[in-house]
Amino acid sequence: MGHKLQTMIWGLHGRLVDYACASGRADEYGREIAGRFVTLFLLAALLIPWFIFQYSYTGFNEAALSLAIAGIGMMSSFWVFKYTGNVAFTRDTFLGAFFCFLVWQSFYFDGLTPPGSVWLVVMPVVSVLLGSRRSGTIWLLICIAALFVSYLVTDQYRFTAHIYTSRYQLLHTISISCMMVAIFLFVSMVDAARAKAYQALEETAASVRLLAERDELSGLHNRRYFYERLEQRLAQYPLQAHAVLLTDLDGFKEINDTHGHLVGDELIKAVASAFSAISEGEDAVIARLGGDEFAILVSGGNLENRASLLAQALLDRVRHPFYMAGHTAQIGVSIGIAAAAETVTASELLRRADVAMYAAKQGGKNHFVMYENRLDAHRSHQLQMAQELVEAMSEGRIEVHYQPIVDAKTHEITAAEALARWTRADGSNISPAEFIRIAEESGLINDLGVYILRRACRDAVGFGKLKLSVNLSPVQFTSENLVGDILETLRETNFPASQLELEVTETYLIEHPERAQPVIEKLQAAGITVTLDDFGTGYSSIGYLRQYGFDRMKIDRSLVSGIAEDESARSIIQAAAILAESLSLKLTAEGVESEEEAVLLRLAGCSELQGYFFGRPQPVENFTALLEASPSRRSDHAESHLA
């Protein structure tokens, strides 16, 4: 009963606040102010009947005086807080002033008449509104005690002509006490409901803040945190030596492809644990930057020797096999070391470490390389690969594969994600991460992006009403023609904008929000769905979700893997689902590899699922056959041909 009443009261309070803010877009501060006035309005609605009752016994003057002083006292608290900024001082001043007035009223009106006793109702209520339920309880007990003390001494001290019988005084004392308790419980329930709502919001915010600093899979710091700490150390200790060790696991992709992502994830956890143990005595910052890439920051004297010893210790550990999930994994590690011998930026230091790591891979893997200026010769290789990429696009050797995205409840295919694949002239395959990086660094990413989008839209015309999901590189946002190229591609291929979904990450949004937001708004104005990709990799925050107004967000695979065993992962996904629902966003989980994960994600609140459990990325011919074999899609496919 109490819970239902509490829910009803809080629902009324919330509807009144929504109505008060309906005239415009109120921010959080505006809603808070509106909430306070609504609370005072409900309080007035409770007190006015009692003032009417008071007026019937004492007349208009006394009732009006009490009502005026109550209004002035309540409104004055806002001015006190405005000029002092001290909540505790405001509360104590407010309550103290009313308590003094209560004493005066109690003696002036014989203590038990309505004008005096009504303030005994106000005091604990105001204590709850401006203080806490505990302080309100203290004031309630004080006021009830004062009421009965006034009843006991009223026959000895009479300051006015208002004389009542002891029987009336006793009934009046009891009735006032009951009303005080009832009103206090009402206000306490409203306050408790509000506190519960704020607590749920704080828990959601805490979960998101956790994502912003930690890599969920490995438990290490993430890329964003590492970069911030690197910048901080370089700025605070410019005369101190700093070094970055950038590592990449050799053979990880083969293990991932052979044994599946579950084994791959367990391997990442094992490597992270080993690296943390080895770096423990170095006062180092260790992070997982993404995929199988780790970074370690060390500072202090004798740095080159210490960095070399640390790198050798990492190599020695990785040479021993890792045992996990019933499998044995033998991998290597390529390590690049860059030391800041002079004033250097964080991005430049990371770039040098990346150059050294690339040299380690090119030199046979499973060893470390210290950065030297001559290593920048890798740019010639980059130019060569960029030229091959241009030829591959002109010859049509960049293919687009499609992975199904399904409804979480029915498992019906609702969308397809377009994923690029490159097979070189010699038959070798270049990973998407590598050739996209080459395209970004060589300035070809816009051409590659348009190529992939055009080819995907042409293929997707034959998919019926299915949505098409295409990834946007952060570098593409730097192009002034991005929106124009996308809209022109849609016109050329005759593909509906309403069926196109573009996935973006926060990499560029963080660095250039003033440029990214107009692009996203133009895309949405054209009817294109914009999705925040890789939610949970450490970049995501409530602020970006609100600022950019995404239509959907996708939970990263690192959160999905292990959801069956990890209760904290389930809690974080549930928090993300609550957040998505509150912002009217659809939530997609990627990396689903088992039926158990699919069920848990559906129960957690995900609306769509994607992963190897529902289908691997496949050529357009295979994907079309998959659609035609799906009963739920045959009618849509037939309609598209009839049209």
XYZ file of C-alpha atoms in Angstrom:
643
model
C 0.000 0.000 0.000
C 2.768 2.406 0.955
C 4.681 1.672 -2.237
C 1.598 2.260 -4.402
C 0.852 5.541 -2.626
C 4.482 6.585 -2.993
C 4.414 5.749 -6.713
C 1.149 7.669 -7.168
C 2.476 10.760 -5.354
C 5.746 10.755 -7.250
C 3.898 10.231 -10.534
C 1.699 13.272 -9.820
C 4.793 15.290 -8.906
C 6.554 14.244 -12.134
C 3.552 15.041 -14.338
C 3.240 18.507 -12.808
C 6.956 19.160 -13.412
C 6.621 17.980 -17.036
C 3.629 20.272 -17.495
C 5.523 23.214 -15.999
C 8.446 22.625 -18.381
C 6.312 21.889 -21.449
C 6.477 25.437 -22.801
C 10.198 25.183 -23.651
C 13.320 23.028 -23.483
C 14.215 23.208 -19.805
C 17.658 22.071 -18.748
C 18.403 20.086 -15.587
C 18.648 23.242 -13.472
C 15.301 24.470 -14.799
C 13.640 21.165 -13.994
C 15.111 21.259 -10.487
C 13.659 24.733 -9.868
C 10.320 23.633 -11.303
C 10.415 20.577 -9.049
C 10.869 22.742 -5.966
C 7.952 24.984 -6.867
C 5.752 21.968 -7.574
C 6.706 20.558 -4.176
C 5.770 23.842 -2.505
C 2.539 23.884 -4.507
C 1.617 20.436 -3.218
C 2.530 21.590 0.275
C 0.266 24.613 -0.087
C -2.524 22.347 -1.299
C -2.198 20.432 1.953
C -1.968 23.497 4.218
C -4.690 25.723 2.725
C -7.570 23.553 4.063
C -6.026 23.798 7.503
C -5.735 27.586 7.186
C -9.418 27.696 6.265
C -10.134 25.713 9.399
C -7.947 28.179 11.339
C -9.834 31.128 9.878
C -13.140 29.724 11.090
C -11.870 29.843 14.681
C -9.596 32.889 14.838
C -10.814 35.182 12.088
C -9.264 36.607 8.963
C -6.491 38.718 10.497
C -4.757 35.896 12.338
C -5.148 33.440 9.442
C -3.892 35.964 6.867
C -0.938 36.869 9.095
C 0.095 33.234 9.426
C -0.303 32.595 5.703
C 1.697 35.721 4.771
C 4.554 34.917 7.142
C 4.668 31.334 5.856
C 4.870 32.537 2.241
C 7.534 35.152 3.002
C 9.594 32.633 4.959
C 9.456 30.036 2.193
C 10.375 32.487 -0.569
C 13.135 34.112 1.487
C 15.048 30.835 1.556
C 15.742 31.124 -2.174
C 17.241 34.613 -1.700
C 19.355 33.501 1.252
C 20.775 30.653 -0.791
C 21.359 32.919 -3.810
C 23.604 35.295 -1.849
C 25.307 32.781 0.464
C 25.477 29.632 -1.643
C 25.469 27.620 1.595
C 22.666 25.082 1.762
C 23.183 24.258 5.441
C 23.206 27.950 6.454
C 20.061 28.585 4.424
C 18.271 25.658 6.035
C 19.316 26.532 9.582
C 18.422 30.207 9.162
C 15.051 29.334 7.720
C 14.176 26.786 10.382
C 15.479 28.972 13.199
C 13.361 31.934 12.106
C 10.231 29.834 11.983
C 10.942 28.221 15.290
C 11.148 31.671 16.919
C 7.859 32.590 15.319
C 6.412 29.283 16.515
C 7.284 30.114 20.118
C 5.683 33.538 19.814
C 2.553 32.096 18.205
C 2.253 29.335 20.769
C 2.228 31.715 23.750
C 0.300 34.497 22.076
C -2.553 32.227 21.020
C -2.511 30.031 24.122
C -0.365 27.431 22.367
C -3.242 25.251 21.178
C -5.255 27.519 18.930
C -4.925 26.916 15.171
C -2.666 29.908 14.329
C -0.044 28.791 16.800
C -0.261 25.067 16.299
C -0.272 25.191 12.508
C 3.421 26.127 12.475
C 4.112 22.869 14.243
C 2.913 21.221 11.020
C 5.080 23.371 8.780
C 8.355 22.933 10.658
C 9.065 19.209 10.052
C 7.812 19.459 6.466
C 10.153 22.338 5.659
C 12.953 20.401 7.368
C 12.444 17.556 4.906
C 12.256 19.857 1.879
C 15.376 21.847 2.728
C 17.247 19.324 4.839
C 16.820 15.584 5.104
C 14.323 13.068 6.396
C 16.453 12.626 9.515
C 16.407 16.349 10.353
C 12.690 16.407 9.579
C 12.127 13.579 12.047
C 14.000 15.506 14.751
C 11.894 18.615 14.159
C 8.716 16.513 14.163
C 9.532 15.138 17.608
C 10.450 18.626 18.884
C 7.206 20.137 17.596
C 5.022 17.378 19.022
C 6.805 17.788 22.354
C 6.249 21.564 22.201
C 2.588 21.001 21.444
C 2.028 18.811 24.500
C 4.109 21.132 26.691
C 1.852 23.987 25.614
C -1.172 21.869 26.512
C 0.200 21.155 29.983
C 1.067 24.772 30.857
C -1.832 26.572 29.156
C -3.853 26.773 32.395
C -1.000 28.617 34.133
C -0.100 31.144 31.407
C -2.817 33.009 29.516
C -1.833 36.027 27.438
C -5.056 36.498 25.426
C -8.785 36.208 25.878
C -8.996 32.941 23.886
C -10.082 30.513 26.594
C -10.868 26.907 25.688
C -11.856 23.976 27.802
C -9.308 21.320 28.627
C -11.334 18.801 26.636
C -11.133 20.887 23.485
C -7.434 21.510 24.010
C -6.740 17.801 24.355
C -8.694 16.917 21.202
C -7.050 19.762 19.362
C -3.599 18.645 20.502
C -4.219 15.077 19.357
C -5.684 16.155 16.005
C -2.783 18.494 15.304
C -0.293 15.742 16.194
C -2.010 13.280 13.849
C -2.084 15.825 11.035
C 1.592 16.603 11.578
C 2.494 12.929 11.313
C 0.306 12.445 8.205
C 1.720 15.451 6.363
C 5.249 14.547 7.397
C 4.831 11.012 6.060
C 3.440 12.380 2.793
C 6.368 14.723 2.249
C 8.837 12.034 3.343
C 7.434 9.601 0.777
C 7.760 12.208 -1.976
C 11.316 12.919 -0.878
C 12.144 9.206 -0.676
C 10.775 8.607 -4.168
C 12.796 11.508 -5.508
C 15.924 10.206 -3.775
C 15.332 6.758 -5.264
C 15.063 8.229 -8.759
C 18.259 10.238 -8.294
C 20.024 7.164 -6.922
C 19.106 5.155 -10.025
C 20.393 7.969 -12.229
C 23.620 8.197 -10.223
C 24.163 4.444 -10.512
C 23.707 4.652 -14.280
C 26.103 7.600 -14.463
C 28.636 5.718 -12.317
C 28.480 2.747 -14.685
C 29.078 5.020 -17.653
C 31.968 6.738 -15.861
C 33.460 3.293 -15.297
C 33.316 2.697 -19.036
C 35.094 6.007 -19.616
C 38.233 4.938 -17.738
C 38.482 1.164 -17.958
C 38.651 -1.401 -20.687
C 35.895 -3.824 -19.763
C 37.484 -6.928 -21.235
C 41.004 -6.687 -19.817
C 40.331 -4.597 -16.714
C 43.178 -2.261 -17.687
C 42.963 1.435 -18.438
C 41.695 2.349 -21.899
C 43.132 4.483 -24.684
C 41.537 7.707 -23.520
C 42.836 7.395 -19.966
C 46.330 6.474 -21.174
C 46.503 9.452 -23.514
C 45.358 11.835 -20.774
C 47.960 10.505 -18.319
C 50.682 10.746 -20.968
C 49.797 14.373 -21.684
C 49.692 15.076 -17.957
C 53.147 13.647 -17.274
C 54.724 15.414 -20.237
C 53.262 18.731 -19.079
C 53.995 18.391 -15.356
C 57.483 16.878 -15.637
C 59.020 18.289 -18.843
C 62.583 17.729 -17.603
C 61.963 14.115 -16.643
C 62.475 11.284 -19.131
C 59.390 9.391 -20.308
C 59.045 6.349 -22.527
C 56.121 4.584 -24.168
C 56.173 0.861 -24.919
C 53.634 -0.047 -27.581
C 52.932 -3.768 -27.973
C 51.013 -5.813 -30.510
C 50.383 -9.540 -30.149
C 51.721 -11.688 -32.993
C 49.461 -14.522 -34.071
C 46.448 -13.297 -32.136
C 44.218 -13.034 -35.208
C 44.894 -16.638 -36.177
C 43.951 -17.847 -32.693
C 40.841 -15.677 -32.739
C 39.755 -17.010 -36.121
C 40.590 -20.633 -35.294
C 39.201 -20.981 -31.779
C 36.629 -18.184 -31.719
C 36.278 -14.889 -29.912
C 35.719 -16.475 -26.499
C 39.203 -17.984 -26.542
C 40.572 -14.759 -27.969
C 39.014 -12.761 -25.151
C 40.437 -15.122 -22.547
C 43.845 -14.697 -24.139
C 43.541 -10.899 -23.925
C 42.708 -11.201 -20.224
C 45.656 -13.517 -19.597
C 48.087 -11.227 -21.432
C 46.747 -8.181 -19.585
C 47.249 -9.927 -16.252
C 50.800 -10.961 -17.188
C 51.750 -7.481 -18.406
C 50.340 -5.896 -15.247
C 52.339 -8.232 -13.018
C 55.584 -7.555 -14.897
C 55.071 -3.754 -14.853
C 54.025 -3.610 -11.215
C 57.349 -2.408 -9.808
C 57.903 0.289 -12.429
C 55.258 2.800 -11.335
C 53.930 2.376 -14.864
C 50.626 3.199 -16.520
C 49.427 0.238 -18.560
C 46.446 0.289 -20.896
C 44.762 -1.709 -23.608
C 44.413 0.600 -26.585
C 42.118 -1.741 -28.486
C 42.158 -5.173 -30.102
C 45.451 -6.860 -29.206
C 47.367 -3.606 -28.715
C 48.711 -2.581 -25.303
C 50.704 0.443 -24.133
C 52.930 1.034 -21.103
C 54.154 4.423 -19.880
C 57.265 4.588 -17.674
C 59.124 7.613 -16.327
C 62.295 8.372 -14.386
C 66.048 7.985 -14.650
C 68.100 5.432 -16.612
C 65.025 5.139 -18.799
C 66.335 3.454 -21.931
C 67.883 0.631 -19.928
C 64.754 0.199 -17.782
C 62.483 0.258 -20.834
C 64.651 -2.345 -22.575
C 64.626 -4.620 -19.514
C 60.854 -4.255 -19.222
C 60.378 -5.071 -22.909
C 62.617 -8.128 -22.591
C 60.613 -9.311 -19.571
C 57.419 -9.022 -21.619
C 58.984 -11.014 -24.454
C 60.190 -13.727 -22.077
C 56.719 -14.135 -20.597
C 54.959 -14.264 -23.950
C 57.325 -16.981 -25.182
C 55.660 -19.323 -22.692
C 52.254 -20.650 -23.785
C 49.010 -19.346 -22.303
C 46.419 -21.827 -21.028
C 42.749 -20.823 -20.997
C 39.303 -22.280 -21.699
C 40.742 -25.709 -22.439
C 43.064 -24.356 -25.131
C 46.763 -23.625 -25.355
C 47.865 -20.472 -27.156
C 51.392 -19.775 -28.312
C 51.838 -16.177 -29.431
C 54.531 -13.578 -29.833
C 54.671 -9.854 -29.227
C 56.170 -6.978 -31.176
C 57.204 -4.006 -29.046
C 58.079 -0.480 -30.087
C 59.779 1.862 -27.614
C 59.885 5.640 -27.946
C 61.599 7.855 -25.383
C 60.953 11.579 -24.975
C 64.498 12.923 -25.016
C 63.269 16.429 -25.856
C 60.045 18.379 -25.715
C 57.518 16.274 -27.579
C 53.741 15.977 -27.703
C 51.810 12.933 -26.557
C 50.556 12.172 -30.058
C 54.091 12.404 -31.492
C 55.475 10.099 -28.811
C 52.762 7.549 -29.552
C 53.434 7.884 -33.272
C 57.118 7.162 -32.749
C 56.291 4.123 -30.623
C 53.961 2.938 -33.384
C 56.713 3.376 -35.981
C 59.084 1.350 -33.816
C 56.473 -1.354 -33.267
C 55.842 -1.582 -37.010
C 59.582 -1.973 -37.528
C 59.589 -4.781 -34.955
C 56.848 -6.568 -36.873
C 58.635 -6.084 -40.170
C 61.858 -7.365 -38.633
C 60.499 -10.783 -37.816
C 58.171 -10.097 -34.894
C 58.572 -11.209 -31.296
C 61.229 -8.633 -30.410
C 61.456 -4.956 -29.514
C 62.817 -1.947 -31.391
C 63.856 1.460 -30.054
C 62.685 4.370 -32.165
C 65.238 6.094 -34.397
C 64.732 8.769 -37.019
C 65.621 6.350 -39.800
C 62.561 4.278 -38.979
C 60.400 6.926 -40.562
C 61.289 5.242 -43.809
C 58.138 3.216 -43.227
C 56.377 6.063 -44.975
C 57.716 4.785 -48.273
C 56.001 1.505 -47.578
C 52.847 3.407 -46.718
C 52.961 5.144 -50.101
C 53.384 1.801 -51.829
C 50.387 0.318 -50.032
C 48.362 3.441 -50.757
C 49.113 3.070 -54.463
C 48.009 -0.559 -54.352
C 44.822 0.531 -52.601
C 44.046 3.008 -55.399
C 44.558 0.267 -57.985
C 42.397 -2.155 -55.997
C 39.512 0.332 -55.938
C 39.803 1.060 -59.657
C 39.859 -2.670 -60.461
C 37.002 -3.491 -58.090
C 39.058 -5.778 -55.839
C 37.711 -4.129 -52.663
C 34.670 -6.284 -51.933
C 31.821 -5.653 -49.521
C 30.564 -8.440 -47.279
C 27.395 -8.302 -45.198
C 26.689 -9.489 -41.660
C 23.058 -9.868 -40.533
C 21.584 -7.861 -37.655
C 18.504 -9.494 -36.122
C 15.574 -8.567 -33.903
C 16.377 -9.582 -30.322
C 12.962 -11.195 -29.774
C 12.131 -12.863 -33.098
C 15.667 -13.280 -34.510
C 14.364 -11.998 -37.842
C 16.924 -10.166 -39.980
C 16.284 -6.427 -39.728
C 19.511 -4.967 -41.109
C 22.862 -5.765 -42.674
C 26.222 -4.247 -41.793
C 28.523 -3.616 -44.752
C 32.148 -4.668 -44.099
C 34.984 -4.096 -46.592
C 37.400 -6.868 -47.617
C 40.606 -6.499 -49.705
C 42.318 -9.322 -51.566
C 45.610 -8.252 -53.177
C 46.688 -9.254 -56.660
C 48.935 -11.981 -55.214
C 45.958 -13.520 -53.389
C 46.892 -12.354 -49.882
C 44.295 -10.663 -47.720
C 44.802 -7.297 -46.047
C 42.874 -6.855 -42.814
C 40.274 -4.048 -42.785
C 42.002 -2.413 -39.816
C 45.250 -2.184 -41.798
C 44.004 -0.886 -45.137
C 41.584 1.539 -43.486
C 44.501 2.887 -41.449
C 46.529 3.216 -44.655
C 43.623 5.031 -46.299
C 43.300 7.399 -43.342
C 47.013 8.190 -43.199
C 47.361 8.624 -46.973
C 44.245 10.751 -47.483
C 42.337 8.076 -49.409
C 39.690 7.444 -46.780
C 37.077 9.678 -48.424
C 37.454 7.905 -51.773
C 37.384 4.519 -50.047
C 34.331 5.518 -47.998
C 32.382 6.615 -51.081
C 33.463 3.436 -52.903
C 32.190 1.189 -50.094
C 28.955 3.161 -49.653
C 28.160 3.158 -53.389
C 28.791 -0.563 -53.723
C 26.819 -1.376 -50.571
C 23.827 0.744 -51.625
C 23.712 -0.918 -55.037
C 23.731 -4.338 -53.415
C 21.207 -3.368 -50.727
C 18.619 -2.272 -53.294
C 17.997 -5.985 -53.736
C 17.570 -6.571 -50.000
C 14.003 -5.229 -49.919
C 13.108 -3.133 -46.876
C 16.215 -4.186 -44.985
C 18.273 -1.442 -43.347
C 21.880 -1.006 -44.435
C 24.503 -0.151 -41.816
C 27.781 1.416 -42.997
C 30.733 2.536 -40.871
C 32.110 6.066 -41.107
C 35.775 6.654 -40.366
C 36.466 9.533 -37.950
C 38.747 11.037 -40.594
C 35.833 11.309 -43.030
C 34.343 14.025 -40.837
C 37.191 16.307 -41.920
C 35.844 16.305 -45.476
C 33.600 19.231 -46.323
C 31.933 17.092 -49.000
C 30.979 14.207 -46.699
C 27.244 14.935 -46.549
C 27.111 15.839 -50.244
C 28.931 12.648 -51.239
C 26.546 10.517 -49.188
C 23.403 12.151 -50.576
C 24.758 11.984 -54.134
C 25.489 8.278 -53.692
C 21.925 7.685 -52.502
C 20.557 9.460 -55.590
C 22.831 7.521 -57.943
C 21.917 4.138 -56.487
C 18.245 5.007 -55.842
C 18.611 3.750 -52.276
C 16.205 5.289 -49.695
C 17.854 7.502 -47.082
C 15.465 6.125 -44.461
C 17.050 2.676 -44.861
C 20.627 3.882 -44.444
C 22.288 3.753 -41.038
C 25.728 5.296 -40.507
C 27.872 4.149 -37.580
C 30.301 6.624 -36.022
C 32.766 6.383 -33.139
C 33.653 9.160 -30.729
C 37.298 9.504 -31.772
C 36.700 12.569 -33.925
C 33.739 13.784 -31.873
C 36.005 14.248 -28.851
C 38.638 16.256 -30.718
C 36.392 18.374 -32.967
C 32.832 18.524 -31.594
C 32.137 21.830 -33.314
C 32.688 20.237 -36.738
C 31.101 16.858 -36.114
C 27.760 18.018 -34.731
C 26.612 19.968 -37.838
C 27.470 16.967 -40.020
C 25.399 14.625 -37.851
C 22.479 17.061 -37.829
C 22.526 17.334 -41.643
C 22.567 13.556 -42.016
C 19.619 13.169 -39.649
C 17.736 15.952 -41.424
C 18.088 13.943 -44.647
C 16.400 10.975 -42.942
C 19.566 8.960 -42.314
C 19.916 7.094 -39.020
C 23.098 7.885 -37.067
C 24.423 5.299 -34.596
C 27.059 5.625 -31.879
C 29.300 2.607 -32.477
C 31.489 0.708 -29.982
C 29.680 1.959 -26.873
C 31.619 0.615 -23.914
C 35.160 0.913 -25.261
C 35.885 3.763 -22.877
C 35.000 6.854 -24.876
C 31.261 6.915 -24.362
C 29.536 9.327 -22.004
C 26.061 10.633 -21.326
C 27.178 14.064 -22.480
C 27.927 12.849 -26.017
C 24.640 10.961 -26.241
C 22.733 14.121 -25.341
C 24.881 16.502 -27.375
C 24.771 14.661 -30.679
C 21.262 13.206 -30.481
C 22.089 9.749 -31.830
C 19.263 7.489 -33.006
C 20.864 4.251 -31.849
C 23.907 2.975 -30.003
C 25.782 -0.305 -30.340
C 27.326 -2.092 -27.373
C 30.881 -3.159 -28.076
C 31.728 -6.858 -28.267
C 34.090 -6.530 -25.303
C 31.053 -6.004 -23.039
C 29.045 -8.828 -24.581
C 31.710 -11.514 -24.265
C 31.527 -13.158 -20.880
C 28.090 -11.791 -20.048
C 26.968 -15.287 -19.083
C 29.604 -15.552 -16.343
C 30.257 -11.913 -15.417
C 27.492 -10.336 -13.347
C 29.141 -6.905 -13.553
C 29.011 -7.059 -17.357
C 25.285 -7.790 -17.189
C 24.783 -4.883 -14.796
C 26.619 -2.484 -17.095
C 24.594 -3.615 -20.123
C 21.361 -3.228 -18.138
C 22.482 0.278 -17.151
C 23.196 1.049 -20.810
C 19.731 -0.272 -21.736
C 18.088 1.967 -19.124
C 20.094 4.900 -20.417
C 19.121 4.136 -24.021
C 15.447 3.851 -23.103
C 15.496 7.143 -21.209
C 17.018 8.858 -24.270
C 14.636 7.057 -26.699
C 17.538 5.238 -28.369
C 17.525 1.744 -29.823
C 20.229 -0.528 -28.443
C 22.155 -3.083 -30.519
C 24.632 -5.592 -29.082
C 27.390 -6.935 -31.331
C 29.662 -9.922 -30.883
C 26.911 -12.412 -29.924
C 28.293 -15.934 -30.242
C 25.883 -18.161 -28.320
C 22.191 -18.614 -27.669
C 22.737 -17.956 -23.958
C 24.272 -14.560 -24.719
C 21.368 -13.749 -27.043
C 18.804 -14.541 -24.336
C 20.644 -12.560 -21.650
C 21.023 -9.541 -23.937
C 17.338 -9.624 -24.836
C 16.390 -9.771 -21.156
C 18.812 -6.914 -20.438
C 16.897 -4.662 -22.832
C 18.734 -4.884 -26.184
C 16.457 -4.472 -29.195
C 18.788 -5.896 -31.864
C 21.659 -8.407 -31.897
C 24.626 -9.068 -34.167
C 27.368 -11.671 -34.144
C 28.689 -14.981 -35.422
C 25.779 -16.789 -33.743
C 23.447 -15.275 -36.345
C 25.861 -15.210 -39.269
C 29.374 -14.251 -40.339
C 30.133 -11.493 -42.856
C 29.521 -12.979 -46.307
C 29.517 -11.937 -49.976
C 26.383 -10.383 -51.424
C 25.393 -13.592 -53.230
C 25.439 -15.627 -50.016
C 23.656 -12.931 -48.063
C 20.926 -12.640 -50.696
C 20.444 -16.399 -50.537
C 20.201 -16.141 -46.756
C 17.458 -13.535 -47.096
C 15.531 -15.569 -49.644
C 15.684 -18.587 -47.332
C 14.176 -16.540 -44.508
C 10.349 -16.907 -44.512
C 9.857 -13.523 -42.908
C 11.746 -11.852 -45.763
C 10.229 -13.573 -48.780
C 7.177 -11.323 -48.878
C 9.283 -8.151 -48.607
C 11.618 -9.384 -51.322
C 8.678 -10.173 -53.584
C 7.140 -6.742 -53.001
C 10.391 -5.034 -53.989
C 10.429 -6.911 -57.328
C 6.748 -6.124 -58.010
C 7.367 -2.462 -57.301
